[in-house]
Amino acid sequence: MGIMRITKRTALVGMFAFLCGLILYSANDTALAQKKFASKGCLDCHTKFADKYMGMKDVHAVVKEKNCEACHLRHGRVPKLILKNTGNEVCYPCHSKEKIGMDKSHVHTAVKVGKCILCHDPHASQSSHLLKAEGNDVCYLCHKKEDYQKKVVHKVLETTGCRTCHLAHSSDQKGLLKQAETPLCLSCHDKGKDSFKKAHENYPVETKPCTICHNPHSSSQPKLLKTSTHNPVASSGCDMCHNPPTSQKPFETTKSGSDLCVTCHDIAALKAGGTFEHPPFQGGMCGSCHDPHASENPKLLAREGNKLCFSCHADKEAKVATPHGAVISGKGCLSCHMPHAAKNEKLLVAKGGELCFTCHAKVKESENAKDVHMPFKQQMCTSCHNPHGSDYGLMLKNRMDKVCYSCHVDAEARFLQVYTHKPVTDGLCNSCHDGHSTNESKLLKETGSKLCAQCHKVLMKEAGTSGGSTHVPFKEGMCLTCHSPHGSPNVGMTMERQDKLCFSCHSELGETIKGGVSKHSPVVNGQCTKCHNPHRSKLSKLRVAEGPDLCLTCHKDLKAKMEKEKAHPPAASDCLRCHKPHSSSQPRLVAQPLLQLCGDCHDLKGASFGKAHIGIDPAVMNCVSCHTPHASKDPKLFKENVHPPFAGRSCEECHVVEKR
């Protein structure tokens, strides 16, 4: 009984100790696991970021909370692509579009194009609202500061800044104004004051936009009047054009259209003797180009420079690859055109080429060359060039070849052949010809091979190896003796098929070939350049390779046989010992009758020859009946398939051999 109690107590103590150990082990294991997998914060690695931003005056809330993953993807593989979204989309989850005012009719361009960071630093700033600069300076990051710091500056701009009148993100008013223009101005300028009334001659200007006459930011003129101000406005003489301020319609003009303008402006002086009038000027529509009160542009122009012209001539505003310098710089459209009237059509300040030569004086000098292009001679510059600019080089009206073909109508069909000169294919006629004038015929830039050498420099180098050969026309720079300069149906742009072209000089060869029994295939097919280089070669007779190598480039099966088997010595050394290269009176281009040819090397009357041929008369023999002339496995050059008695030299088994 006592033993049982002790055993039970011992078991309970052991179980308790086991449970305590298990709890301690689990706790220790959890601690190890937590230690092993604990995550570091972003700033544990990005210490430079913390040093730069965390001490700034205004820190973005998510940065302050170290909640980097509100905007960023953790461990972005590509550093530039670690944001959760693109552009402003990363901002909108916290800063709603409605709060920013994206639903309003006028949105700040920076916001509209998704560039909040043009004004705000996304992490921290020394300025309020995370702005990259204080006050007006943040606006000057995009807006030219000098436009707002002219001689006379609007006082409110200097004191309380841009945000006095403008909203930062969006507005229902143009220019991001806080309210409509006139009420906004009148919130500071009291229309009831005597000074206000006196300045405006008691006209009810509070019913009109103030910016008709004033620049709301800064100006070089007193009272913030715009840079170019109409004299009656500057001198407070509104009644020179308008009804008295006491009338029922004080802003109505005393006369309409140009009838009012001509009371001061002399029409004859504006025309300056011109008979071609600008339609708006002719129709008395002065207000279509000029502002009657004030403008930031010279001469009261309603818009700046070319923009005024483009408001009617919209097609001239299109961006082009090659713009006319006169159009995009200096006086712009007025470089060539008069604004009111001119003595020339299209309001040009001078006629045709005379106008162009006022800038292009050096081009005019080329009129004195020997060969002058007809349109250039007649100063018809616009027959080839677009005077406003073009998407083609040299301000051409179309691709260069198309411009040329517009006059040379038959040329396109003649030039575009199976084989066409690359400058012709690329439409670059000026690779060889000058569009204005040259001292060479056909407007060529150079004569003979000098012209070809502009592109074919390597080919045109003189042969430097002694003992070589150079084709006479090539040597003397007579490229056009063989080649067509534009295009040809023949390989190599030759004037004729190769054989016909070559035989035009090598006529004796042509006659020989005509009477030949056998003719070399390249000759028959007009492929002279398979064996000869048409320009120059290190070898004699313009050959492209030496001896057998030349022949074996085509006769590949024969080459393989000669490499594996015993080759006939003449075949291995010089094919021309047995064959003629062009044609022959014998079959297979053999140079002379077969027996005579073989007899040049073999003594047909010798004892050994007679013994080998069992005394048969050589005159009745055909050597190639038994022998292969090029190569054989047999030392005696016997053909591969041989009659067994013949192979065993037992001619007597079949033939009756008579002793001579």
XYZ file of C-alpha atoms in Angstrom:
660
model
C 0.000 0.000 0.000
C 2.826 2.420 0.959
C 4.766 1.450 -2.089
C 1.791 2.252 -4.318
C 1.457 5.731 -2.781
C 5.179 6.459 -3.367
C 4.957 5.251 -6.962
C 1.879 7.391 -7.690
C 3.535 10.468 -6.118
C 6.704 9.880 -8.106
C 4.723 9.582 -11.331
C 2.871 12.829 -10.659
C 6.124 14.682 -9.900
C 7.707 13.311 -13.080
C 4.720 14.284 -15.195
C 4.759 17.804 -13.712
C 8.475 18.145 -14.426
C 7.928 16.964 -18.021
C 5.150 19.506 -18.580
C 7.313 22.329 -17.136
C 10.193 21.312 -19.390
C 7.890 21.167 -22.421
C 6.555 24.693 -21.674
C 10.089 26.047 -21.220
C 11.253 24.382 -24.453
C 8.281 25.773 -26.381
C 8.882 29.274 -25.021
C 12.596 29.061 -25.864
C 11.819 27.689 -29.359
C 9.350 30.543 -29.987
C 11.947 33.068 -28.882
C 14.480 31.514 -31.241
C 11.968 31.553 -34.074
C 11.082 35.185 -33.407
C 14.731 36.120 -33.337
C 15.448 34.238 -36.539
C 12.572 35.724 -38.619
C 12.337 39.260 -37.217
C 11.896 41.838 -40.081
C 14.009 44.951 -40.371
C 12.422 48.308 -41.085
C 13.173 50.186 -44.305
C 15.148 52.851 -42.483
C 17.461 50.222 -40.958
C 19.022 49.999 -44.427
C 18.112 53.367 -45.934
C 20.051 55.377 -43.361
C 20.935 58.162 -45.800
C 17.222 58.662 -46.456
C 16.544 58.980 -42.710
C 19.394 61.458 -42.279
C 18.107 63.581 -45.178
C 14.356 63.659 -44.527
C 13.375 62.710 -40.972
C 14.628 65.987 -39.468
C 12.840 68.275 -41.926
C 10.119 70.766 -40.937
C 7.234 68.987 -42.700
C 7.452 65.186 -42.965
C 4.841 63.241 -44.950
C 2.601 61.413 -42.448
C 3.269 57.942 -43.900
C 7.021 58.630 -43.776
C 6.772 59.799 -40.169
C 4.919 56.571 -39.341
C 7.610 54.606 -41.240
C 4.804 53.160 -43.340
C 6.852 53.075 -46.556
C 4.721 50.291 -47.989
C 1.744 52.623 -48.202
C 3.338 53.871 -51.443
C 6.161 51.446 -52.242
C 6.487 47.780 -53.112
C 8.802 45.982 -50.753
C 12.120 44.934 -52.341
C 11.332 46.256 -55.825
C 13.406 44.319 -58.336
C 13.985 47.400 -60.465
C 14.679 50.528 -58.371
C 12.681 52.800 -60.720
C 9.604 50.539 -60.531
C 9.083 50.182 -56.798
C 5.958 52.353 -56.506
C 2.617 50.645 -56.085
C 1.151 52.688 -58.916
C 2.161 55.230 -61.538
C 2.048 59.028 -61.381
C -0.624 60.588 -59.212
C -2.445 57.273 -58.821
C -0.163 56.508 -55.870
C -1.405 59.709 -54.163
C -5.162 59.302 -54.707
C -5.810 56.525 -52.126
C -5.129 59.112 -49.399
C -5.720 62.381 -51.258
C -8.996 61.781 -53.064
C -9.551 63.223 -56.535
C -12.648 65.052 -55.294
C -10.690 66.738 -52.501
C -8.009 67.866 -54.950
C -10.723 69.047 -57.323
C -10.103 66.826 -60.309
C -13.817 67.153 -61.142
C -13.567 70.929 -61.643
C -13.490 72.520 -65.094
C -9.907 73.800 -64.832
C -7.163 71.598 -63.362
C -3.535 72.638 -62.832
C -1.484 71.137 -65.666
C 0.956 69.473 -63.269
C -1.927 67.643 -61.590
C -3.648 66.802 -64.881
C -0.534 65.103 -66.319
C 0.088 63.115 -63.133
C 3.041 65.091 -61.771
C 2.233 66.048 -58.170
C 5.957 65.759 -57.486
C 6.655 68.825 -59.673
C 5.468 70.913 -56.705
C 5.556 68.499 -53.758
C 8.312 66.350 -52.305
C 6.713 62.965 -51.545
C 8.811 62.402 -48.409
C 9.546 65.639 -46.554
C 10.245 69.333 -47.029
C 11.414 72.429 -45.181
C 8.303 74.152 -46.575
C 4.661 73.651 -45.612
C 2.460 71.157 -47.499
C 5.599 69.302 -48.573
C 6.219 72.008 -51.195
C 9.612 72.033 -52.871
C 9.966 75.791 -52.303
C 8.318 78.533 -50.276
C 5.683 80.969 -51.553
C 5.969 82.147 -55.134
C 9.227 80.271 -55.658
C 7.364 76.988 -56.028
C 5.425 78.527 -58.940
C 8.628 79.785 -60.528
C 9.824 76.193 -60.834
C 7.676 76.104 -64.000
C 6.589 79.704 -64.697
C 9.298 82.111 -65.942
C 10.178 84.316 -62.987
C 11.128 87.316 -65.155
C 7.534 87.563 -66.449
C 6.431 88.360 -62.895
C 9.208 90.761 -61.948
C 8.955 93.561 -64.517
C 9.300 97.248 -63.653
C 5.829 97.575 -62.104
C 4.740 94.587 -59.975
C 1.215 93.989 -58.667
C 1.514 94.727 -54.966
C -0.436 91.652 -53.885
C 2.068 89.464 -55.743
C 4.898 90.876 -53.620
C 3.051 90.721 -50.310
C 0.769 87.699 -50.080
C 1.842 85.948 -53.276
C 0.243 83.891 -56.055
C -2.186 82.054 -53.787
C -4.003 85.312 -53.004
C -5.722 85.054 -56.386
C -5.059 81.475 -57.559
C -5.927 78.020 -56.270
C -3.130 75.470 -56.343
C -4.855 72.411 -57.777
C -8.078 73.311 -59.587
C -10.818 75.842 -60.063
C -14.073 76.445 -61.882
C -12.522 79.678 -63.214
C -9.918 80.106 -65.954
C -6.357 80.585 -64.770
C -7.197 78.680 -61.550
C -8.638 81.932 -60.140
C -10.447 81.759 -56.793
C -13.452 83.549 -58.280
C -14.451 85.220 -61.544
C -11.890 87.748 -62.748
C -13.719 91.062 -62.243
C -15.209 90.282 -58.785
C -11.762 89.064 -57.729
C -10.162 92.398 -58.715
C -12.976 94.396 -57.115
C -12.425 92.549 -53.835
C -9.358 94.810 -53.443
C -10.018 97.723 -55.833
C -13.066 99.752 -54.738
C -15.047 100.733 -57.814
C -16.780 103.497 -55.844
C -13.634 105.451 -55.100
C -13.104 108.706 -56.936
C -9.573 107.669 -57.914
C -10.943 104.527 -59.544
C -13.601 106.469 -61.453
C -11.159 109.164 -62.519
C -8.629 106.621 -63.792
C -11.334 105.057 -65.944
C -13.029 108.327 -67.001
C -16.231 107.267 -65.217
C -16.729 104.378 -67.641
C -18.397 101.361 -65.945
C -15.310 99.190 -66.351
C -16.432 97.027 -63.427
C -18.699 95.269 -65.906
C -15.756 94.154 -68.068
C -12.672 91.984 -67.466
C -9.791 94.066 -66.095
C -7.203 92.087 -68.086
C -8.444 93.744 -71.289
C -6.034 96.554 -70.432
C -4.016 95.412 -67.406
C -1.481 92.674 -66.754
C -2.463 91.177 -63.395
C 1.122 90.286 -62.433
C 3.702 92.811 -63.622
C 4.332 95.246 -66.451
C 6.870 97.664 -67.878
C 4.051 100.236 -68.131
C 2.522 102.362 -65.325
C -0.688 101.151 -63.671
C 0.093 97.601 -64.840
C -1.049 98.467 -68.353
C 0.011 95.826 -70.855
C 3.313 96.240 -72.700
C 1.673 97.427 -75.926
C -1.083 99.888 -75.086
C -3.294 101.789 -77.545
C -2.589 105.538 -77.227
C -6.198 106.463 -76.353
C -6.074 103.929 -73.492
C -2.699 105.104 -72.202
C -3.823 108.752 -72.314
C -7.230 108.008 -70.774
C -8.928 109.084 -73.989
C -11.550 106.338 -74.144
C -14.105 108.729 -75.637
C -11.968 108.965 -78.771
C -13.452 105.626 -79.794
C -16.387 105.008 -77.426
C -19.651 106.759 -76.661
C -19.566 109.085 -73.634
C -19.711 107.304 -70.268
C -23.088 108.876 -69.557
C -24.748 107.321 -72.620
C -26.965 104.244 -72.427
C -24.350 102.151 -74.238
C -21.018 103.705 -73.197
C -18.849 100.903 -74.567
C -20.240 101.053 -78.070
C -17.802 102.577 -80.566
C -18.640 105.749 -82.445
C -17.953 103.941 -85.740
C -17.794 100.277 -86.690
C -14.878 98.175 -87.936
C -12.052 99.822 -89.799
C -14.069 103.029 -90.234
C -13.142 103.791 -86.655
C -9.470 102.886 -87.145
C -8.986 105.033 -90.238
C -9.883 108.155 -88.295
C -6.334 107.922 -86.948
C -4.498 105.392 -89.136
C -3.680 106.215 -92.760
C -4.811 103.307 -94.964
C -2.485 104.325 -97.812
C 0.495 104.245 -95.456
C -0.497 100.794 -94.212
C -0.784 99.516 -97.790
C 2.617 100.995 -98.709
C 1.751 100.770 -102.383
C 0.615 97.161 -102.160
C -2.128 95.937 -104.464
C -2.557 92.474 -102.936
C -4.374 92.896 -99.626
C -4.663 90.587 -96.633
C -8.363 89.502 -96.570
C -8.957 90.634 -92.957
C -7.376 94.008 -93.766
C -9.323 94.277 -96.995
C -12.555 93.454 -95.175
C -11.938 96.031 -92.451
C -11.542 93.323 -89.793
C -8.715 95.019 -87.854
C -9.850 93.367 -84.631
C -9.137 89.887 -86.007
C -5.400 90.571 -85.618
C -5.160 93.566 -83.231
C -6.447 94.143 -79.725
C -8.012 97.646 -79.604
C -6.983 98.327 -76.006
C -3.757 96.644 -74.908
C -1.643 93.581 -75.560
C 1.506 91.898 -74.316
C 2.536 91.561 -77.961
C 4.036 94.329 -80.155
C 1.682 96.532 -82.197
C -1.331 95.432 -80.148
C -1.302 92.003 -81.801
C -3.935 89.674 -80.391
C -1.521 86.721 -80.221
C 2.235 86.281 -80.139
C 4.150 86.164 -83.437
C 3.325 83.216 -85.688
C 0.545 82.043 -83.366
C -1.571 84.897 -84.678
C -1.114 83.688 -88.270
C -1.717 80.066 -87.288
C -5.111 80.985 -85.829
C -6.301 81.148 -89.482
C -3.569 79.213 -91.297
C -3.656 76.171 -88.998
C -1.999 73.883 -91.572
C 1.215 75.932 -91.339
C 1.496 75.175 -87.620
C 2.086 71.448 -88.137
C 5.456 70.222 -86.865
C 7.790 69.212 -89.671
C 11.126 67.393 -89.762
C 12.846 70.214 -91.676
C 11.401 73.589 -90.651
C 12.274 76.794 -92.507
C 14.596 78.844 -90.308
C 12.875 82.068 -91.359
C 9.535 80.748 -90.073
C 10.675 79.512 -86.661
C 13.057 82.360 -85.773
C 13.397 86.121 -86.030
C 10.313 87.829 -87.448
C 8.675 84.507 -88.278
C 5.961 84.743 -90.942
C 6.725 88.431 -91.385
C 10.202 87.515 -92.665
C 8.564 86.777 -96.020
C 5.035 88.199 -95.847
C 3.600 91.689 -95.369
C 0.821 91.952 -92.771
C -1.562 94.312 -94.553
C -0.803 94.568 -98.264
C 2.017 93.828 -100.698
C 3.039 94.352 -104.306
C 3.371 90.571 -104.778
C 0.960 87.662 -104.595
C 0.564 85.876 -101.266
C 1.672 89.137 -99.601
C 5.328 88.264 -100.286
C 7.839 91.036 -99.624
C 9.626 90.182 -102.903
C 9.089 87.954 -105.939
C 10.132 84.283 -106.111
C 13.865 83.768 -105.993
C 14.545 87.398 -105.101
C 12.901 86.742 -101.763
C 14.832 83.517 -101.165
C 18.161 85.118 -102.132
C 17.790 87.779 -99.449
C 18.877 85.035 -97.051
C 20.476 82.505 -99.412
C 22.983 84.819 -101.089
C 25.606 82.087 -101.546
C 23.117 79.924 -103.399
C 22.493 82.784 -105.812
C 26.204 82.796 -106.727
C 25.819 79.319 -108.231
C 23.722 80.852 -111.013
C 27.055 81.550 -112.747
C 27.931 77.850 -113.176
C 28.094 76.269 -116.666
C 25.053 74.015 -116.286
C 22.109 75.538 -114.382
C 18.939 73.658 -113.483
C 16.061 75.292 -115.348
C 13.759 75.873 -112.323
C 16.684 77.415 -110.433
C 17.647 79.555 -113.423
C 14.102 80.886 -113.588
C 14.034 81.376 -109.790
C 11.166 78.898 -109.388
C 12.332 77.812 -105.917
C 8.883 76.651 -104.816
C 8.659 74.174 -107.698
C 10.942 71.929 -105.619
C 10.899 73.392 -102.098
C 8.155 74.016 -99.565
C 8.792 77.551 -98.265
C 7.280 76.866 -94.845
C 9.023 73.587 -94.043
C 8.808 69.950 -94.943
C 9.039 66.417 -93.615
C 11.666 65.796 -96.300
C 15.309 66.859 -96.362
C 16.269 70.206 -97.909
C 12.663 71.350 -97.380
C 11.622 69.483 -100.531
C 7.923 69.212 -101.343
C 8.146 65.424 -101.568
C 10.737 62.658 -101.494
C 13.593 63.862 -103.690
C 13.093 61.374 -106.524
C 9.355 62.126 -106.622
C 10.145 65.832 -106.964
C 12.512 65.075 -109.855
C 10.066 62.687 -111.545
C 7.373 65.382 -111.482
C 9.272 67.023 -114.358
C 11.290 64.078 -115.667
C 8.147 62.006 -116.126
C 9.738 59.235 -118.223
C 12.711 58.781 -115.905
C 11.008 56.716 -113.219
C 10.115 53.900 -115.633
C 13.626 53.929 -117.114
C 15.500 54.109 -113.830
C 13.593 51.615 -111.664
C 14.839 48.341 -113.141
C 15.519 44.843 -111.823
C 18.923 46.125 -110.735
C 18.729 49.753 -109.603
C 21.513 52.043 -108.399
C 21.174 52.437 -104.617
C 20.931 56.259 -104.664
C 18.019 55.877 -107.106
C 16.335 53.262 -104.894
C 16.794 55.524 -101.861
C 15.500 58.535 -103.790
C 18.765 60.447 -103.343
C 19.281 62.032 -106.747
C 21.632 64.554 -105.144
C 24.178 61.802 -104.515
C 25.307 62.384 -108.098
C 23.481 65.540 -109.237
C 23.314 69.049 -107.819
C 19.810 70.434 -107.674
C 20.872 73.969 -108.604
C 23.926 74.056 -110.866
C 27.363 72.600 -111.578
C 30.238 73.081 -113.981
C 29.660 69.586 -115.401
C 27.013 68.453 -117.860
C 23.728 66.954 -116.648
C 24.229 68.750 -113.308
C 26.738 66.068 -112.244
C 28.837 66.886 -109.205
C 31.982 65.340 -110.735
C 33.081 63.756 -113.974
C 33.813 60.107 -114.722
C 35.205 57.887 -112.020
C 35.606 60.823 -109.585
C 31.846 60.814 -109.192
C 31.692 57.040 -108.646
C 34.595 57.219 -106.179
C 32.424 59.239 -103.775
C 30.725 55.966 -102.819
C 32.977 53.264 -104.295
C 36.271 54.425 -102.753
C 37.636 50.953 -102.018
C 36.779 49.640 -105.466
C 38.286 52.642 -107.221
C 41.711 52.318 -105.569
C 44.400 51.592 -108.107
C 45.664 48.017 -108.308
C 48.828 47.930 -106.246
C 50.135 44.492 -107.149
C 52.674 44.233 -109.924
C 51.952 41.654 -112.567
C 48.229 42.014 -112.189
C 45.779 43.274 -114.774
C 43.307 46.165 -114.935
C 40.391 46.462 -117.316
C 41.092 49.401 -119.626
C 37.694 51.163 -119.188
C 38.050 50.862 -115.413
C 41.639 52.109 -115.481
C 40.663 55.146 -117.545
C 37.600 55.952 -115.399
C 35.122 55.088 -118.134
C 32.534 53.516 -115.799
C 29.626 54.344 -118.078
C 31.174 52.303 -120.894
C 29.875 49.219 -119.099
C 27.391 50.424 -116.476
C 24.072 52.243 -116.569
C 24.115 55.011 -113.938
C 20.506 54.600 -112.811
C 19.246 51.076 -113.385
C 19.432 48.076 -115.667
C 17.755 44.703 -116.214
C 21.231 43.138 -116.160
C 23.308 41.962 -113.203
C 25.813 44.594 -112.109
C 23.719 47.317 -113.757
C 25.547 46.675 -117.030
C 24.405 48.405 -120.207
C 23.914 45.058 -121.972
C 24.005 41.385 -121.104
C 27.587 40.515 -120.180
C 28.487 38.535 -123.308
C 27.063 41.166 -125.630
C 28.745 43.931 -123.659
C 32.123 42.182 -123.612
C 31.981 41.231 -127.290
C 31.357 44.880 -128.193
C 35.074 45.350 -127.507
C 36.340 41.754 -127.789
C 34.726 41.187 -131.193
C 37.296 38.636 -132.373
C 36.402 36.432 -129.417
C 32.752 36.663 -130.309
C 33.399 35.533 -133.862
C 35.479 32.580 -132.649
C 32.757 31.474 -130.278
C 30.130 31.629 -133.036
C 31.987 28.992 -135.031
C 32.796 26.732 -132.086
C 31.614 23.114 -131.835
C 31.623 23.257 -128.037
C 31.157 26.400 -125.926
C 31.854 27.054 -122.268
C 28.581 27.315 -120.338
C 29.347 30.693 -118.663
C 30.096 32.145 -122.104
C 26.839 30.818 -123.557
C 24.900 32.171 -120.572
C 26.594 35.567 -120.693
C 28.404 35.116 -117.370
C 31.877 36.377 -118.195
C 32.418 37.522 -114.585
C 32.338 33.920 -113.365
C 35.925 33.705 -114.583
C 36.998 37.332 -115.056
C 36.928 40.331 -112.735
C 35.419 43.235 -114.679
C 37.591 45.822 -112.930
C 41.002 44.538 -111.865
C 42.788 41.405 -110.729
C 46.124 40.352 -109.304
C 46.248 37.747 -112.060
C 46.693 38.076 -115.784
C 43.672 38.438 -118.079
C 41.578 39.628 -115.123
C 41.116 36.052 -113.927
C 39.471 35.693 -110.533
C 41.581 32.651 -109.550
C 44.584 30.613 -110.647
C 44.527 27.581 -112.940
C 42.546 24.557 -111.758
C 41.128 26.488 -108.753
C 39.213 28.709 -111.147
C 37.692 25.770 -113.035
C 37.010 23.688 -109.957
C 34.855 26.407 -108.354
C 32.145 25.232 -110.780
C 33.254 21.639 -111.421
C 32.908 20.607 -107.789
C 32.261 16.885 -108.514
C 35.497 16.758 -110.487
C 37.325 18.509 -107.680
C 36.144 15.900 -105.167
C 37.233 13.076 -107.472
C 40.698 14.588 -108.033
C 41.203 14.982 -104.282
C 40.374 11.336 -103.549
C 41.932 9.630 -106.563
C 45.083 9.820 -108.675
C 44.870 12.971 -110.754
C 46.067 13.307 -114.317
C 49.095 15.663 -114.019
C 47.866 18.207 -116.613
C 44.454 18.338 -114.891
C 46.096 18.971 -111.543
C 48.365 21.723 -112.847
C 46.741 23.578 -115.739
C 43.341 22.896 -117.305
C 44.259 25.063 -120.290
C 46.871 22.532 -121.419
C 44.000 20.422 -122.696
C 40.964 22.760 -122.831
C 40.113 26.118 -124.295
C 38.331 28.562 -121.942
C 35.671 29.960 -124.270
C 34.960 27.660 -127.226
C 36.604 24.996 -129.329
C 36.282 23.263 -132.681
C 36.511 19.996 -130.706
C 33.990 18.442 -128.286
C 34.247 19.240 -124.544
C 36.282 22.392 -125.212
C 39.305 20.223 -126.011
C 42.086 22.388 -127.437
C 42.933 20.086 -130.428
C 42.001 16.685 -131.827
C 42.192 14.108 -129.050
C 44.974 11.932 -130.476
C 47.074 14.960 -131.219
C 46.395 16.337 -127.741
C 47.414 13.113 -126.002
C 50.403 12.778 -128.321
C 51.838 16.021 -126.944
C 52.731 14.120 -123.786
C 52.622 10.437 -124.762
C 54.961 8.930 -127.423
C 52.392 7.156 -129.552
C 55.119 5.513 -131.718
C 57.224 4.276 -128.835
C 57.745 0.573 -128.037
C 56.222 0.818 -124.574
C 53.079 2.477 -125.915
C 52.789 -0.190 -128.658
C 53.248 -2.993 -126.152
C 50.675 -1.505 -123.777
C 48.167 -1.196 -126.583
C 48.941 -4.638 -128.183
C 50.215 -3.001 -131.332
C 46.944 -1.324 -132.262
C 47.407 1.590 -134.639
C 47.061 4.833 -132.599
C 45.206 6.437 -135.505
C 42.160 4.270 -134.796
C 42.229 4.872 -131.052
C 39.898 6.992 -128.919
C 41.859 7.427 -125.683
C 38.845 8.368 -123.549
C 37.137 5.074 -124.458
C 39.338 3.416 -121.865
C 40.921 6.224 -119.876
C 39.424 9.009 -117.780
C 41.262 12.256 -118.534
C 41.128 13.803 -115.046
C 41.440 11.276 -112.201
C 41.095 7.580 -111.458
C 41.785 5.034 -108.769
C 43.759 3.121 -111.362
C 47.407 4.193 -111.881
C 46.898 4.083 -115.655
C 43.764 6.304 -115.336
C 41.473 3.532 -116.521
C 37.785 4.153 -116.072
C 36.066 2.833 -112.980
C 34.045 0.122 -114.704
C 36.388 -2.109 -116.749
C 35.742 -5.408 -118.636
C 37.448 -8.153 -116.559
C 39.615 -9.497 -119.423
C 40.659 -5.923 -120.118
C 41.501 -5.407 -116.450
C 43.620 -8.552 -116.553
C 45.378 -7.305 -119.669
C 44.078 -10.370 -121.601
C 43.082 -8.633 -124.779
C 43.721 -11.811 -126.783
C 40.634 -13.439 -125.292
C 38.479 -11.155 -127.388
C 40.718 -9.553 -130.010
C 42.862 -11.081 -132.762
C 46.194 -9.485 -132.292
C 48.337 -9.174 -135.313
C 52.014 -8.560 -135.139
C 53.232 -5.423 -136.835
